[in-house]
Short mmCIF file of N, CA, C and O in Angstrom, two decimals:
data_model
loop_
_atom_site.label_atom_id
_atom_site.label_comp_id
_atom_site.label_asym_id
_atom_site.label_seq_id
_atom_site.Cartn_x
_atom_site.Cartn_y
_atom_site.Cartn_z
N MET A 964 0.82 -1.20 0.00
CA MET A 964 0.00 0.00 0.00
C MET A 964 0.86 1.26 0.00
O MET A 964 0.50 2.25 -0.61
N SER A 965 2.00 1.20 0.69
CA SER A 965 2.85 2.39 0.74
C SER A 965 3.44 2.70 -0.63
O SER A 965 3.71 3.86 -0.93
N SER A 966 3.63 1.67 -1.44
CA SER A 966 4.13 1.92 -2.80
C SER A 966 3.10 2.69 -3.62
O SER A 966 3.46 3.60 -4.38
N ALA A 967 1.83 2.34 -3.47
CA ALA A 967 0.77 3.05 -4.19
C ALA A 967 0.69 4.51 -3.75
O ALA A 967 0.51 5.40 -4.58
N ILE A 968 0.84 4.75 -2.45
CA ILE A 968 0.81 6.13 -1.94
C ILE A 968 2.00 6.91 -2.49
O ILE A 968 1.88 8.09 -2.83
N SER A 969 3.15 6.26 -2.59
CA SER A 969 4.32 6.94 -3.14
C SER A 969 4.10 7.33 -4.59
O SER A 969 4.45 8.44 -5.00
N TYR A 970 3.53 6.42 -5.37
CA TYR A 970 3.25 6.74 -6.77
C TYR A 970 2.21 7.85 -6.89
O TYR A 970 2.34 8.74 -7.74
N LEU A 971 1.17 7.81 -6.06
CA LEU A 971 0.15 8.86 -6.10
C LEU A 971 0.75 10.21 -5.71
O LEU A 971 0.45 11.23 -6.33
N THR A 972 1.57 10.22 -4.67
CA THR A 972 2.20 11.46 -4.24
C THR A 972 3.08 12.03 -5.34
O THR A 972 3.03 13.23 -5.64
N GLY A 973 3.87 11.18 -5.97
CA GLY A 973 4.71 11.64 -7.08
C GLY A 973 3.88 12.14 -8.25
O GLY A 973 4.21 13.14 -8.88
N GLY A 974 2.78 11.45 -8.54
CA GLY A 974 1.91 11.88 -9.62
C GLY A 974 1.28 13.23 -9.37
O GLY A 974 1.21 14.08 -10.27
N PHE A 975 0.80 13.44 -8.14
CA PHE A 975 0.22 14.75 -7.82
C PHE A 975 1.28 15.84 -7.82
O PHE A 975 1.00 16.98 -8.20
N LEU A 976 2.49 15.52 -7.40
CA LEU A 976 3.56 16.52 -7.43
C LEU A 976 3.91 16.90 -8.85
O LEU A 976 4.07 18.09 -9.17
N VAL A 977 4.02 15.92 -9.73
CA VAL A 977 4.29 16.21 -11.14
C VAL A 977 3.14 17.01 -11.75
O VAL A 977 3.36 17.98 -12.49
N ALA A 978 1.89 16.62 -11.44
CA ALA A 978 0.74 17.36 -11.95
C ALA A 978 0.75 18.80 -11.46
O ALA A 978 0.41 19.72 -12.21
N LEU A 979 1.14 19.00 -10.21
CA LEU A 979 1.22 20.36 -9.67
C LEU A 979 2.26 21.18 -10.43
O LEU A 979 1.99 22.32 -10.83
N LEU A 980 3.44 20.61 -10.64
CA LEU A 980 4.48 21.35 -11.33
C LEU A 980 4.10 21.65 -12.78
O LEU A 980 4.33 22.75 -13.28
N VAL A 981 3.49 20.68 -13.44
CA VAL A 981 3.08 20.90 -14.84
C VAL A 981 1.98 21.95 -14.92
O VAL A 981 2.02 22.85 -15.76
N SER A 982 1.00 21.85 -14.02
CA SER A 982 -0.09 22.83 -14.07
C SER A 982 0.38 24.23 -13.69
O SER A 982 -0.07 25.22 -14.27
N LEU A 983 1.33 24.33 -12.75
CA LEU A 983 1.90 25.64 -12.43
C LEU A 983 2.65 26.21 -13.62
O LEU A 983 2.53 27.39 -13.94
N ASN A 984 3.42 25.36 -14.29
CA ASN A 984 4.18 25.81 -15.45
C ASN A 984 3.24 26.23 -16.58
O ASN A 984 3.44 27.28 -17.22
N MET A 985 2.20 25.45 -16.84
CA MET A 985 1.28 25.78 -17.93
C MET A 985 0.44 27.01 -17.60
O MET A 985 0.06 27.76 -18.49
N THR A 986 0.14 27.20 -16.31
CA THR A 986 -0.59 28.41 -15.92
C THR A 986 0.31 29.63 -16.04
O THR A 986 -0.12 30.68 -16.51
N TRP A 987 1.57 29.48 -15.63
CA TRP A 987 2.52 30.59 -15.68
C TRP A 987 2.78 31.03 -17.12
O TRP A 987 2.88 32.21 -17.41
N THR A 988 2.89 30.06 -18.04
CA THR A 988 3.15 30.39 -19.43
C THR A 988 1.86 30.64 -20.21
O THR A 988 1.90 30.84 -21.42
N GLN A 989 0.74 30.62 -19.52
CA GLN A 989 -0.58 30.97 -20.03
C GLN A 989 -1.08 30.03 -21.12
O GLN A 989 -1.80 30.43 -22.02
N TYR A 990 -0.71 28.74 -21.02
CA TYR A 990 -1.32 27.73 -21.89
C TYR A 990 -2.67 27.30 -21.35
O TYR A 990 -3.51 26.82 -22.10
N LEU A 991 -2.85 27.43 -20.03
CA LEU A 991 -4.14 27.14 -19.41
C LEU A 991 -4.82 28.46 -19.07
O LEU A 991 -4.19 29.34 -18.49
N PRO A 992 -6.09 28.60 -19.39
CA PRO A 992 -6.81 29.81 -19.00
C PRO A 992 -6.88 29.95 -17.48
O PRO A 992 -6.64 28.99 -16.75
N ALA A 993 -7.25 31.11 -17.03
CA ALA A 993 -7.16 31.45 -15.61
C ALA A 993 -7.89 30.47 -14.70
O ALA A 993 -7.29 29.90 -13.79
N LEU A 994 -9.17 30.25 -14.90
CA LEU A 994 -9.92 29.40 -13.98
C LEU A 994 -9.53 27.93 -14.08
O LEU A 994 -9.47 27.23 -13.08
N ILE A 995 -9.26 27.46 -15.29
CA ILE A 995 -8.86 26.06 -15.44
C ILE A 995 -7.48 25.84 -14.82
O ILE A 995 -7.25 24.82 -14.16
N GLY A 996 -6.58 26.77 -15.01
CA GLY A 996 -5.25 26.66 -14.41
C GLY A 996 -5.29 26.67 -12.90
O GLY A 996 -4.64 25.86 -12.24
N ILE A 997 -6.08 27.57 -12.35
CA ILE A 997 -6.21 27.65 -10.89
C ILE A 997 -6.86 26.38 -10.35
O ILE A 997 -6.44 25.85 -9.32
N ALA A 998 -7.87 25.87 -11.04
CA ALA A 998 -8.54 24.64 -10.61
C ALA A 998 -7.56 23.45 -10.65
O ALA A 998 -7.56 22.61 -9.74
N ALA A 999 -6.73 23.38 -11.69
CA ALA A 999 -5.76 22.30 -11.79
C ALA A 999 -4.73 22.38 -10.67
O ALA A 999 -4.35 21.36 -10.08
N VAL A 1000 -4.28 23.58 -10.35
CA VAL A 1000 -3.31 23.76 -9.27
C VAL A 1000 -3.94 23.39 -7.93
O VAL A 1000 -3.33 22.67 -7.12
N VAL A 1001 -5.15 23.83 -7.68
CA VAL A 1001 -5.82 23.52 -6.41
C VAL A 1001 -6.07 22.02 -6.30
O VAL A 1001 -5.83 21.42 -5.24
N PHE A 1002 -6.52 21.38 -7.36
CA PHE A 1002 -6.75 19.94 -7.34
C PHE A 1002 -5.45 19.19 -7.06
O PHE A 1002 -5.43 18.24 -6.26
N SER A 1003 -4.37 19.60 -7.68
CA SER A 1003 -3.08 18.95 -7.46
C SER A 1003 -2.60 19.15 -6.03
O SER A 1003 -2.08 18.22 -5.40
N LEU A 1004 -2.77 20.36 -5.50
CA LEU A 1004 -2.38 20.62 -4.11
C LEU A 1004 -3.20 19.80 -3.13
O LEU A 1004 -2.66 19.25 -2.16
N LEU A 1005 -4.50 19.71 -3.37
CA LEU A 1005 -5.35 18.92 -2.48
C LEU A 1005 -5.00 17.45 -2.54
O LEU A 1005 -4.96 16.76 -1.51
N GLY A 1006 -4.74 16.94 -3.73
CA GLY A 1006 -4.33 15.54 -3.86
C GLY A 1006 -3.01 15.27 -3.19
O GLY A 1006 -2.83 14.26 -2.50
N LEU A 1007 -2.06 16.17 -3.36
CA LEU A 1007 -0.75 16.02 -2.73
C LEU A 1007 -0.88 16.07 -1.20
O LEU A 1007 -0.30 15.25 -0.49
N ALA A 1008 -1.67 17.01 -0.71
CA ALA A 1008 -1.88 17.12 0.74
C ALA A 1008 -2.59 15.88 1.29
O ALA A 1008 -2.25 15.40 2.37
N ALA A 1009 -3.55 15.35 0.55
CA ALA A 1009 -4.25 14.15 1.00
C ALA A 1009 -3.30 12.96 1.06
O ALA A 1009 -3.36 12.16 2.01
N CYS A 1010 -2.43 12.82 0.08
CA CYS A 1010 -1.47 11.72 0.08
C CYS A 1010 -0.49 11.85 1.25
O CYS A 1010 -0.18 10.87 1.92
N VAL A 1011 0.01 13.05 1.47
CA VAL A 1011 0.94 13.26 2.58
C VAL A 1011 0.25 13.02 3.91
O VAL A 1011 0.80 12.38 4.81
N PHE A 1012 -0.98 13.50 4.06
CA PHE A 1012 -1.73 13.27 5.29
C PHE A 1012 -1.95 11.78 5.52
O PHE A 1012 -1.75 11.28 6.62
N TYR A 1013 -2.33 11.06 4.48
CA TYR A 1013 -2.57 9.63 4.61
C TYR A 1013 -1.28 8.90 4.97
O TYR A 1013 -1.27 8.02 5.84
N ALA A 1014 -0.19 9.28 4.32
CA ALA A 1014 1.08 8.61 4.57
C ALA A 1014 1.62 8.88 5.97
O ALA A 1014 2.24 8.01 6.57
N THR A 1015 1.38 10.07 6.50
CA THR A 1015 1.93 10.40 7.81
C THR A 1015 1.01 10.06 8.96
O THR A 1015 1.48 9.79 10.06
N ARG A 1016 -0.29 10.08 8.75
CA ARG A 1016 -1.23 9.86 9.85
C ARG A 1016 -1.82 8.46 9.90
O ARG A 1016 -1.87 7.85 10.94
N VAL A 1017 -2.25 7.96 8.78
CA VAL A 1017 -2.99 6.70 8.78
C VAL A 1017 -2.07 5.49 8.71
O VAL A 1017 -2.25 4.52 9.44
N THR A 1018 -1.04 5.53 7.90
CA THR A 1018 -0.18 4.38 7.69
C THR A 1018 0.60 3.97 8.95
O THR A 1018 0.62 2.79 9.27
N PRO A 1019 1.23 4.89 9.70
CA PRO A 1019 1.94 4.44 10.90
C PRO A 1019 1.02 3.80 11.94
O PRO A 1019 1.43 2.87 12.62
N LYS A 1020 -0.20 4.26 12.07
CA LYS A 1020 -1.12 3.66 13.04
C LYS A 1020 -1.51 2.25 12.66
O LYS A 1020 -1.74 1.41 13.50
N ALA A 1021 -1.56 1.97 11.36
CA ALA A 1021 -1.93 0.64 10.91
C ALA A 1021 -0.83 -0.37 11.19
O ALA A 1021 -1.10 -1.54 11.39
N SER A 1022 0.42 0.07 11.23
CA SER A 1022 1.52 -0.87 11.45
C SER A 1022 1.81 -1.12 12.91
O SER A 1022 2.56 -2.02 13.25
N GLN A 1023 1.23 -0.35 13.82
CA GLN A 1023 1.51 -0.54 15.25
C GLN A 1023 0.68 -1.64 15.85
O GLN A 1023 -0.37 -1.96 15.55
#
């Protein structure tokens, strides 16, 4: 399960960087770019939260 969380975290991080770059260079319109960045940040935060809070409790 931790391998899947690692892949998801990396995927959301890459999506965040790509969406920030595309928003900065104005390939994505304003609202779509902001929505992509927010979605990527929320996904990344959810993965980090799950990895730090839920996974250690399951192994104890």
